[in-house]
CSV table of C-alpha atoms in Angstrom, one decimal:
chain,number,residue,atom,x,y,z
A,1,MET,CA,0.0,0.0,0.0
A,2,ASP,CA,1.3,3.4,-0.9
A,3,TYR,CA,0.9,5.3,2.4
A,4,GLN,CA,2.5,8.5,1.0
A,5,ARG,CA,-0.2,8.6,-1.7
A,6,ILE,CA,-3.0,8.1,0.8
A,7,LEU,CA,-1.6,11.0,2.9
A,8,GLN,CA,-1.3,13.2,-0.1
A,9,SER,CA,-4.9,12.5,-1.3
A,10,GLN,CA,-6.1,13.3,2.2
A,11,GLN,CA,-4.2,16.6,2.3
A,12,ASP,CA,-5.7,17.5,-1.1
A,13,PHE,CA,-9.2,16.7,0.1
A,14,PHE,CA,-8.7,18.7,3.3
A,15,ALA,CA,-7.3,21.7,1.3
A,16,SER,CA,-10.5,21.7,-0.7
A,17,GLY,CA,-12.4,22.8,2.5
A,18,ALA,CA,-14.9,20.0,2.3
A,19,THR,CA,-14.5,19.0,5.9
A,20,MET,CA,-14.8,22.4,7.4
A,21,PRO,CA,-18.6,23.1,7.5
A,22,VAL,CA,-20.2,21.9,10.7
A,23,PRO,CA,-23.2,20.4,8.8
A,24,PHE,CA,-20.8,18.2,6.9
A,25,ARG,CA,-19.3,16.9,10.1
A,26,GLN,CA,-22.8,16.3,11.6
A,27,THR,CA,-23.7,14.3,8.5
A,28,VAL,CA,-20.5,12.2,8.8
A,29,LEU,CA,-21.1,11.4,12.5
A,30,ALA,CA,-24.7,10.4,11.7
A,31,LEU,CA,-23.4,8.0,9.0
A,32,LEU,CA,-20.9,6.5,11.4
A,33,GLU,CA,-23.5,6.0,14.1
A,34,GLY,CA,-25.8,4.3,11.6
A,35,ALA,CA,-23.1,2.0,10.3
A,36,ILE,CA,-22.1,0.9,13.8
A,37,GLN,CA,-25.7,0.2,14.8
A,38,SER,CA,-26.2,-1.8,11.6
A,39,ARG,CA,-23.0,-3.8,12.2
A,40,GLN,CA,-23.4,-4.3,15.9
A,41,ALA,CA,-23.7,-8.1,15.8
A,42,GLU,CA,-20.6,-8.4,13.5
A,43,ILE,CA,-18.6,-6.2,15.8
A,44,GLU,CA,-19.6,-8.2,18.9
A,45,ALA,CA,-18.7,-11.4,17.1
A,46,ALA,CA,-15.3,-10.1,16.2
A,47,LEU,CA,-14.6,-9.0,19.8
A,48,ALA,CA,-15.6,-12.5,21.0
A,49,ARG,CA,-13.2,-14.1,18.6
A,50,ASP,CA,-10.3,-11.8,19.5
A,51,LEU,CA,-10.7,-11.5,23.3
A,52,GLY,CA,-13.5,-13.8,24.4
A,53,LYS,CA,-15.8,-10.9,25.3
A,54,SER,CA,-19.4,-11.6,26.0
A,55,ARG,CA,-22.1,-9.7,24.1
A,56,GLN,CA,-22.8,-7.7,27.2
A,57,GLU,CA,-19.2,-6.7,27.8
A,58,ALA,CA,-18.6,-6.0,24.1
A,59,TYR,CA,-21.5,-3.7,23.9
A,60,MET,CA,-21.1,-2.1,27.3
A,61,THR,CA,-17.4,-1.4,27.1
A,62,GLU,CA,-16.8,-0.9,23.4
A,63,ILE,CA,-19.8,-0.2,21.2
A,64,ALA,CA,-21.9,1.8,23.7
A,65,VAL,CA,-19.0,4.0,24.6
A,66,VAL,CA,-18.4,5.0,21.0
A,67,LEU,CA,-22.1,5.6,20.4
A,68,GLU,CA,-22.2,7.9,23.4
A,69,GLU,CA,-19.2,9.8,22.1
A,70,ILE,CA,-21.0,10.3,18.8
A,71,HIS,CA,-24.2,11.4,20.5
A,72,CYS,CA,-22.3,13.9,22.6
A,73,ALA,CA,-20.4,15.3,19.6
A,74,ARG,CA,-23.5,15.6,17.4
A,75,ARG,CA,-25.3,17.4,20.2
A,76,HIS,CA,-22.6,19.9,21.1
A,77,LEU,CA,-20.6,20.2,17.9
A,78,LYS,CA,-22.1,23.6,16.9
A,79,SER,CA,-21.2,25.0,20.3
A,80,TRP,CA,-17.7,23.5,20.3
A,81,SER,CA,-16.9,24.9,16.9
A,82,ARG,CA,-18.0,28.4,17.6
A,83,ALA,CA,-15.5,31.3,17.8
A,84,ARG,CA,-15.3,32.8,21.3
A,85,ARG,CA,-14.5,36.4,22.2
A,86,ALA,CA,-11.4,37.1,24.2
A,87,PRO,CA,-10.7,40.1,26.4
A,88,VAL,CA,-8.8,43.0,24.8
A,89,PRO,CA,-6.0,44.7,26.7
A,90,ILE,CA,-6.0,48.5,26.7
A,91,SER,CA,-2.8,48.5,24.6
A,92,HIS,CA,-4.8,46.8,21.8
A,93,LEU,CA,-7.7,49.2,21.7
A,94,PRO,CA,-9.6,49.9,19.5
A,95,GLY,CA,-9.8,46.3,18.5
A,96,ARG,CA,-11.3,42.9,19.3
A,97,GLN,CA,-10.0,39.4,19.8
A,98,TRP,CA,-11.4,35.9,19.5
A,99,THR,CA,-10.3,32.3,19.4
A,100,ARG,CA,-11.7,29.5,17.2
A,101,PRO,CA,-10.8,25.8,16.9
A,102,VAL,CA,-9.6,24.8,13.5
A,103,PRO,CA,-8.7,21.2,12.4
A,104,TYR,CA,-5.1,20.1,11.9
A,105,GLY,CA,-5.6,18.4,8.6
A,106,SER,CA,-4.8,14.7,8.2
A,107,VAL,CA,-4.3,12.8,11.4
A,108,LEU,CA,-3.0,9.3,12.2
A,109,ILE,CA,-4.8,7.2,14.8
A,110,LEU,CA,-2.8,4.2,16.1
A,111,SER,CA,-5.1,1.9,18.3
A,112,PRO,CA,-4.3,-1.0,20.6
A,113,TRP,CA,-5.6,-4.6,20.9
A,114,ASN,CA,-7.2,-4.5,24.3
A,115,TYR,CA,-10.3,-2.4,23.4
A,116,PRO,CA,-9.8,-2.7,19.7
A,117,PHE,CA,-13.1,-1.1,18.6
A,118,GLN,CA,-13.6,1.6,21.3
A,119,LEU,CA,-10.0,2.8,21.3
A,120,CYS,CA,-9.9,3.0,17.5
A,121,MET,CA,-13.3,4.6,17.0
A,122,SER,CA,-13.5,7.0,19.9
A,123,PRO,CA,-10.5,9.1,18.8
A,124,LEU,CA,-11.8,8.9,15.2
A,125,VAL,CA,-15.1,10.4,16.3
A,126,SER,CA,-13.2,13.4,17.9
A,127,ALA,CA,-11.0,13.7,14.8
A,128,LEU,CA,-13.9,13.9,12.4
A,129,ALA,CA,-15.9,16.1,14.7
A,130,ALA,CA,-13.0,18.6,14.7
A,131,GLY,CA,-13.0,18.6,10.8
A,132,ASN,CA,-9.9,16.4,10.1
A,133,CYS,CA,-9.2,13.6,7.6
A,134,ALA,CA,-7.9,10.5,9.3
A,135,VAL,CA,-5.8,7.4,8.7
A,136,VAL,CA,-6.6,4.6,11.1
A,137,LYS,CA,-4.2,1.7,12.0
A,138,PRO,CA,-6.0,-0.9,14.1
A,139,SER,CA,-4.0,-3.4,16.1
A,140,GLU,CA,-3.0,-6.6,14.2
A,141,LEU,CA,-3.3,-8.6,17.5
A,142,ALA,CA,-7.1,-8.2,17.4
A,143,GLU,CA,-7.3,-9.2,13.7
A,144,HIS,CA,-11.0,-9.9,13.5
A,145,THR,CA,-12.0,-6.6,15.0
A,146,ALA,CA,-9.5,-4.8,12.8
A,147,LEU,CA,-11.2,-6.4,9.7
A,148,ALA,CA,-14.6,-5.4,11.1
A,149,VAL,CA,-13.4,-1.8,11.6
A,150,CYS,CA,-12.0,-1.8,8.1
A,151,ALA,CA,-15.2,-3.1,6.5
A,152,LEU,CA,-17.3,-0.6,8.4
A,153,LEU,CA,-15.2,2.5,7.5
A,154,GLU,CA,-14.6,1.5,3.9
A,155,GLU,CA,-18.4,1.1,3.4
A,156,ILE,CA,-19.2,4.7,4.3
A,157,PHE,CA,-16.0,6.8,3.7
A,158,SER,CA,-13.8,7.4,0.7
A,159,PRO,CA,-10.1,6.8,1.4
A,160,GLU,CA,-9.2,10.5,0.8
A,161,TYR,CA,-11.3,11.2,3.9
A,162,VAL,CA,-10.9,8.2,6.1
A,163,SER,CA,-8.5,5.4,5.3
A,164,VAL,CA,-7.8,2.1,7.2
A,165,CYS,CA,-4.3,0.6,7.0
A,166,LEU,CA,-4.0,-3.0,8.2
A,167,GLY,CA,-0.7,-4.5,9.0
A,168,GLU,CA,1.9,-5.3,11.7
A,169,ALA,CA,4.5,-3.1,13.5
A,170,ASN,CA,6.3,-2.3,10.2
A,171,THR,CA,3.0,-0.7,8.9
A,172,ALA,CA,2.8,1.5,12.0
A,173,ALA,CA,6.5,2.4,11.6
A,174,ALA,CA,6.0,3.4,8.0
A,175,LEU,CA,3.0,5.5,8.9
A,176,THR,CA,4.6,7.4,11.8
A,177,ALA,CA,7.5,8.3,9.5
A,178,LEU,CA,5.1,10.4,7.3
A,179,PRO,CA,4.4,14.1,7.9
A,180,PHE,CA,0.9,13.8,9.4
A,181,ASP,CA,-0.5,16.9,11.0
A,182,LYS,CA,-1.3,15.0,14.2
A,183,ILE,CA,-0.7,11.6,15.7
A,184,PHE,CA,-2.9,10.0,18.4
A,185,PHE,CA,-1.4,6.8,19.9
A,186,THR,CA,-2.8,4.4,22.5
A,187,GLY,CA,-0.6,1.6,23.7
A,188,SER,CA,2.5,0.8,25.8
A,189,GLY,CA,5.1,3.3,26.9
A,190,ALA,CA,7.8,1.4,25.0
A,191,VAL,CA,6.0,1.8,21.7
A,192,GLY,CA,5.0,5.3,22.6
A,193,LYS,CA,8.6,6.3,22.7
A,194,LYS,CA,9.1,5.0,19.2
A,195,VAL,CA,6.1,7.0,18.0
A,196,LEU,CA,7.4,10.1,19.6
A,197,ALA,CA,10.9,9.6,18.1
A,198,ALA,CA,9.4,9.1,14.6
A,199,ALA,CA,7.0,12.1,14.9
A,200,ALA,CA,9.9,14.3,16.1
A,201,GLU,CA,11.5,14.0,12.6
A,202,ASN,CA,8.5,15.9,11.1
A,203,LEU,CA,7.7,18.0,14.3
A,204,THR,CA,4.3,16.3,14.3
A,205,PRO,CA,2.3,16.9,17.6
A,206,VAL,CA,1.5,13.6,19.4
A,207,THR,CA,-1.1,12.6,22.0
A,208,LEU,CA,-0.1,9.6,24.0
A,209,GLU,CA,-2.5,7.4,25.9
A,210,LEU,CA,-0.3,4.9,27.8
A,211,GLY,CA,-0.8,3.2,31.1
A,212,GLY,CA,0.9,2.5,34.4
A,213,LYS,CA,0.2,0.8,37.8
A,214,SER,CA,-3.1,2.2,38.9
A,215,PRO,CA,-3.6,1.8,42.6
A,216,CYS,CA,-6.7,1.3,44.7
A,217,ILE,CA,-6.6,2.6,48.3
A,218,VAL,CA,-9.2,1.2,50.6
A,219,ASP,CA,-9.6,3.0,53.9
A,220,ALA,CA,-11.1,1.2,57.0
A,221,SER,CA,-14.1,3.5,56.8
A,222,ALA,CA,-15.0,2.1,53.3
A,223,ASP,CA,-18.0,-0.1,52.6
A,224,LEU,CA,-16.0,-3.2,52.1
A,225,ARG,CA,-18.6,-5.2,50.3
A,226,LEU,CA,-19.2,-2.5,47.7
A,227,ALA,CA,-15.4,-1.8,47.4
A,228,ALA,CA,-14.7,-5.4,46.8
A,229,ARG,CA,-17.4,-5.8,44.2
A,230,ARG,CA,-16.4,-2.6,42.3
A,231,ILE,CA,-12.7,-3.4,42.4
A,232,MET,CA,-13.1,-7.0,41.3
A,233,TRP,CA,-15.4,-5.9,38.5
A,234,GLY,CA,-12.8,-3.4,37.3
A,235,LYS,CA,-10.2,-6.2,37.5
A,236,ILE,CA,-12.0,-8.9,35.6
A,237,LEU,CA,-13.3,-6.5,32.9
A,238,ASN,CA,-11.6,-7.7,29.7
A,239,CYS,CA,-9.7,-10.2,31.8
A,240,GLY,CA,-7.8,-7.3,33.4
A,241,GLN,CA,-6.4,-6.1,30.1
A,242,THR,CA,-7.5,-2.5,30.6
A,243,CYS,CA,-5.2,0.5,30.8
A,244,VAL,CA,-7.1,1.8,33.9
A,245,ALA,CA,-7.6,-1.6,35.5
A,246,PRO,CA,-6.9,-1.7,39.3
A,247,ASP,CA,-3.3,-2.8,39.3
A,248,TYR,CA,-3.0,-3.4,43.0
A,249,VAL,CA,-4.9,-2.7,46.2
A,250,LEU,CA,-3.6,-0.9,49.3
A,251,VAL,CA,-6.0,-1.7,52.1
A,252,GLN,CA,-5.9,-0.6,55.7
A,253,ARG,CA,-4.4,-3.5,57.8
A,254,SER,CA,-7.3,-3.7,60.2
A,255,VAL,CA,-9.8,-4.6,57.4
A,256,LYS,CA,-7.5,-6.5,55.1
A,257,ASP,CA,-8.8,-10.0,55.9
A,258,ALA,CA,-12.4,-8.9,55.7
A,259,PHE,CA,-11.8,-7.2,52.3
A,260,VAL,CA,-10.1,-10.3,50.8
A,261,GLU,CA,-13.1,-12.4,51.9
A,262,GLN,CA,-15.5,-9.9,50.3
A,263,CYS,CA,-13.4,-10.1,47.1
A,264,ARG,CA,-13.8,-13.9,47.1
A,265,VAL,CA,-17.6,-13.6,47.6
A,266,ALA,CA,-17.9,-11.0,44.9
A,267,LEU,CA,-16.0,-13.1,42.3
A,268,GLU,CA,-18.1,-16.2,43.1
A,269,GLY,CA,-21.2,-14.0,42.6
A,270,PHE,CA,-19.9,-12.8,39.2
A,271,LEU,CA,-18.3,-15.9,37.7
A,272,GLY,CA,-19.3,-18.8,39.9
A,273,VAL,CA,-17.0,-21.3,41.6
A,274,ASN,CA,-15.2,-22.1,38.3
A,275,PRO,CA,-14.4,-18.7,36.7
A,276,LEU,CA,-12.7,-20.4,33.7
A,277,ALA,CA,-16.1,-21.9,32.7
A,278,SER,CA,-18.0,-18.7,32.8
A,279,PRO,CA,-19.2,-17.3,29.5
A,280,ASP,CA,-18.9,-13.8,31.0
A,281,TYR,CA,-15.1,-14.0,31.5
A,282,GLY,CA,-12.8,-13.3,28.6
A,283,ARG,CA,-9.3,-14.6,27.8
A,284,ILE,CA,-5.8,-13.4,27.4
A,285,VAL,CA,-5.1,-12.0,24.0
A,286,ASN,CA,-2.2,-14.4,23.0
A,287,LYS,CA,0.2,-17.0,24.3
A,288,ALA,CA,3.0,-14.5,24.9
A,289,HIS,CA,0.9,-12.3,27.2
A,290,TYR,CA,-0.4,-15.5,28.9
A,291,GLN,CA,3.1,-16.7,29.7
A,292,ARG,CA,4.1,-13.2,30.8
A,293,LEU,CA,1.3,-13.2,33.4
A,294,LEU,CA,2.2,-16.6,34.7
A,295,SER,CA,5.8,-15.5,35.1
A,296,LEU,CA,4.6,-12.5,37.2
A,297,LEU,CA,3.2,-15.0,39.7
A,298,LYS,CA,6.6,-16.6,40.4
A,299,ASP,CA,7.6,-16.3,44.1
A,300,CYS,CA,4.2,-14.9,45.0
A,301,ARG,CA,1.9,-16.1,47.8
A,302,ILE,CA,-1.6,-16.7,46.4
A,303,LEU,CA,-4.6,-15.8,48.4
A,304,PHE,CA,-6.9,-17.5,45.9
A,305,GLY,CA,-7.2,-18.1,42.2
A,306,ARG,CA,-4.5,-19.1,39.7
A,307,GLU,CA,-6.5,-21.7,37.9
A,308,THR,CA,-5.3,-21.9,34.3
A,309,ASP,CA,-6.4,-23.2,30.9
A,310,ALA,CA,-3.4,-22.9,28.6
A,311,LYS,CA,-5.4,-24.0,25.5
A,312,ALA,CA,-8.0,-21.4,26.0
A,313,LEU,CA,-5.5,-18.8,27.3
A,314,ARG,CA,-7.4,-18.3,30.5
A,315,LEU,CA,-6.2,-17.4,33.9
A,316,SER,CA,-8.7,-17.1,36.8
A,317,PRO,CA,-8.7,-13.9,38.8
A,318,THR,CA,-5.8,-14.2,41.2
A,319,LEU,CA,-5.2,-12.3,44.5
A,320,VAL,CA,-1.6,-12.1,45.6
A,321,ASP,CA,-0.7,-11.6,49.3
A,322,GLU,CA,1.7,-8.8,50.2
A,323,PRO,CA,4.3,-9.3,47.4
A,324,SER,CA,7.7,-7.7,47.8
A,325,LEU,CA,7.9,-4.3,46.1
A,326,ASP,CA,10.9,-5.5,44.3
A,327,LEU,CA,9.1,-8.3,42.5
A,328,PRO,CA,8.1,-7.8,38.8
A,329,VAL,CA,4.4,-8.0,39.8
A,330,MET,CA,4.9,-4.7,41.7
A,331,ARG,CA,7.3,-3.1,39.3
A,332,GLU,CA,5.5,-3.8,35.9
A,333,GLU,CA,2.0,-2.9,34.8
A,334,ILE,CA,0.2,-6.2,35.2
A,335,PHE,CA,-2.4,-5.9,32.4
A,336,GLY,CA,-4.1,-9.1,33.4
A,337,PRO,CA,-6.4,-10.7,36.1
A,338,ILE,CA,-3.7,-10.6,38.9
A,339,LEU,CA,-4.4,-8.3,41.9
A,340,PRO,CA,-1.7,-7.8,44.6
A,341,VAL,CA,-3.1,-6.9,48.0
A,342,LEU,CA,-0.9,-5.0,50.4
A,343,PRO,CA,-1.8,-3.7,53.9
A,344,PHE,CA,-1.0,-0.2,55.2
A,345,ASP,CA,-1.3,1.4,58.6
A,346,THR,CA,-1.2,5.1,57.6
A,347,LEU,CA,-1.9,6.9,54.4
A,348,GLU,CA,1.7,8.1,54.3
A,349,GLN,CA,2.8,4.5,54.0
A,350,ALA,CA,0.4,3.8,51.2
A,351,VAL,CA,1.5,6.9,49.3
A,352,LYS,CA,5.2,5.9,49.6
A,353,ILE,CA,4.3,2.6,47.8
A,354,VAL,CA,2.4,4.4,45.1
A,355,GLN,CA,5.3,6.8,44.5
A,356,LYS,CA,7.8,4.0,43.9
A,357,ASN,CA,6.3,3.8,40.4
A,358,SER,CA,5.7,6.6,37.9
A,359,HIS,CA,2.5,8.6,37.8
A,360,PRO,CA,-0.4,6.2,37.3
A,361,LEU,CA,-3.0,6.7,34.6
A,362,ALA,CA,-5.8,6.2,37.2
A,363,ALA,CA,-6.3,6.0,41.0
A,364,TYR,CA,-9.2,4.7,42.9
A,365,PHE,CA,-10.1,5.8,46.5
A,366,PHE,CA,-12.5,4.0,48.7
A,367,ALA,CA,-13.7,5.5,52.0
A,368,ARG,CA,-16.8,7.0,53.7
A,369,ASP,CA,-14.6,9.4,55.7
A,370,LYS,CA,-14.7,12.7,53.7
A,371,HIS,CA,-11.5,14.0,55.3
A,372,MET,CA,-9.7,10.8,54.3
A,373,LEU,CA,-11.0,11.0,50.7
A,374,HIS,CA,-9.7,14.6,50.5
A,375,GLN,CA,-6.3,13.5,51.7
A,376,MET,CA,-6.2,10.6,49.3
A,377,GLN,CA,-7.1,12.8,46.3
A,378,ASN,CA,-4.3,15.2,47.0
A,379,ALA,CA,-1.6,12.8,48.1
A,380,PHE,CA,0.0,12.1,44.7
A,381,SER,CA,-0.3,12.8,41.0
A,382,TYR,CA,-2.4,10.7,38.6
A,383,GLY,CA,-4.3,11.0,35.3
A,384,GLY,CA,-7.8,10.7,36.6
A,385,CYS,CA,-9.7,9.0,39.4
A,386,CYS,CA,-12.9,7.4,40.7
A,387,ILE,CA,-14.1,7.7,44.3
A,388,ASN,CA,-15.8,4.5,45.6
A,389,ASP,CA,-15.7,3.0,42.1
A,390,THR,CA,-13.3,1.9,39.3
A,391,VAL,CA,-12.9,2.4,35.6
A,392,LEU,CA,-16.2,4.3,34.9
A,393,HIS,CA,-14.5,7.7,34.6
A,394,LEU,CA,-13.0,6.4,31.3
A,395,ALA,CA,-16.4,5.9,29.7
A,396,SER,CA,-17.8,9.5,30.3
A,397,PRO,CA,-17.7,11.9,27.3
A,398,TYR,CA,-18.0,14.8,29.7
A,399,LEU,CA,-14.7,14.1,31.5
A,400,PRO,CA,-11.2,14.6,30.2
A,401,PHE,CA,-9.3,11.3,29.9
A,402,GLY,CA,-5.5,11.2,29.8
A,403,GLY,CA,-2.3,10.6,31.6
A,404,VAL,CA,0.4,12.5,33.3
A,405,GLY,CA,4.1,11.9,33.1
A,406,LYS,CA,4.9,8.4,31.8
A,407,SER,CA,1.2,7.5,31.7
A,408,GLY,CA,0.6,9.8,28.8
A,409,THR,CA,0.2,13.3,27.4
A,410,GLY,CA,-2.9,15.1,26.2
A,411,GLN,CA,-6.6,14.4,26.7
A,412,SER,CA,-9.5,12.6,24.9
A,413,HIS,CA,-13.3,12.2,25.0
A,414,GLY,CA,-16.0,14.7,24.3
A,415,GLN,CA,-15.0,18.3,24.0
A,416,TYR,CA,-11.6,17.5,25.3
A,417,GLY,CA,-11.0,15.1,22.4
A,418,PHE,CA,-12.4,17.6,20.0
A,419,LEU,CA,-9.9,20.2,21.2
A,420,THR,CA,-7.1,17.6,21.1
A,421,PHE,CA,-7.7,17.3,17.3
A,422,SER,CA,-8.0,21.1,16.9
A,423,HIS,CA,-5.6,24.0,16.8
A,424,LEU,CA,-7.0,26.8,18.9
A,425,GLN,CA,-6.4,29.8,16.6
A,426,GLY,CA,-6.2,33.3,18.1
A,427,THR,CA,-7.3,36.3,16.0
A,428,TYR,CA,-6.9,40.1,16.7
A,429,GLN,CA,-8.8,42.6,14.6
A,430,ARG,CA,-7.8,46.2,14.6
A,431,LEU,CA,-10.7,48.6,14.3
A,432,SER,CA,-10.5,51.8,12.4
A,433,GLY,CA,-10.4,55.0,14.3
A,434,TRP,CA,-8.0,56.8,16.7
A,435,GLU,CA,-4.9,55.1,17.8
A,436,PRO,CA,-2.0,56.5,19.9
A,437,ASP,CA,1.3,57.2,18.1
A,438,LEU,CA,3.3,55.5,20.9
A,439,ARG,CA,4.3,52.3,19.0
A,440,TYR,CA,5.8,54.1,16.0
A,441,PRO,CA,9.3,55.6,15.8
A,442,PRO,CA,10.9,58.0,16.5
A,443,TYR,CA,10.8,57.0,20.2
A,444,THR,CA,11.1,59.9,22.7
A,445,ALA,CA,11.2,60.2,26.4
A,446,LYS,CA,7.6,61.4,26.4
A,447,LYS,CA,6.5,58.3,24.4
A,448,TYR,CA,8.4,56.1,26.8
A,449,PHE,CA,6.7,57.7,29.8
A,450,TRP,CA,3.2,57.3,28.3
A,451,THR,CA,3.8,53.8,27.1
A,452,GLN,CA,4.6,52.8,30.7
A,453,LYS,CA,1.5,54.6,32.0
A,454,LEU,CA,-0.7,52.9,29.4
A,455,MET,CA,0.7,49.4,29.6
A,456,ASN,CA,0.9,49.2,33.4
A,457,ARG,CA,-2.8,50.0,33.9
A,458,ARG,CA,-4.7,47.1,35.5
């Protein structure tokens, strides 16, 4: 495939101005919404083949999230696209100023395998709402969903507007070497570095959605039953292969045993006594990731779980008891159904454990004590958080989603995603009429005096 020619055709199409009118963008989003709804069963089947997702989980965590993004964009696009007046300093009178969001041009979206439909289509919704053309590169590790995405987009869009490029890592490398106007990448930090390095050659701006070790902190005042149910739900979702999955739990020592028991009860309620037989529990994406997860359990004390099915690439939800902070399970992002549980006596102790790793993408705080919740929220830096729940902040189009430090740069979802794919352009218009002569040479002591007087007014 000639990627350079695809990019050039998109740049030509964008230069024609066809994508700029808001009604065009509204029509495009409506077409996309209709195509997703008509192909819902096909998308759900692809997600089941790639990751073992049930229909409920596929719709709830992938399709519904994208449809909500489209609904939000269609509803608010006119307002988001409007120019907004800006204050005018006295030195700029008579005049007026405003800002307006303008699209970048042709953007590249590199999506991952763990939520292969949602994390491909959600940024595409934002890119099209902002008025861009787009090239989409789905993950080859979720091949059936990649083919479903390709068929859907090719049915409704011409390649000079939206193009899908299938392939492996060499395809992504070839695309990132091209002078796109913007790159949006979701994936691991290691690959994110390569994307940044390639983009730097063309000075292309990049948004990175990465990951990290997202902690749960459970205070003794928390409702332990609800905390356990919500944490375990966040952990078993997509078999733990979620960038904002609870990575480990810090629980106040006095309630640790009770919390672990509630986790056991919650899991049995969700998946039964044999989780590997549950149709509502997914699988690990491939053998390499499956073996990596098993290696993380080496030298760990197991509280419960660790049932395996190598043929089906399934590992039951597994709680690990107080692992050493030097073990890989506490140094690497787990990205699977393994949950270390560590006790703490004071919040300061818990925070020190969190700070041994880089800034997490998400943090989860469980307490009924409002003072403790306030302390937790301000104890360390993280991308986003939930209070007394997990993961759900990711699915709201009305909240910004993004990381900080090594967990990512930039934001997505709703208006925040729209702005990510827009350049906020500032405009100053000088009005006719009187203007002081202060800015024009020749400069005199008198002009200097009045310039200071004028420009220091507040």
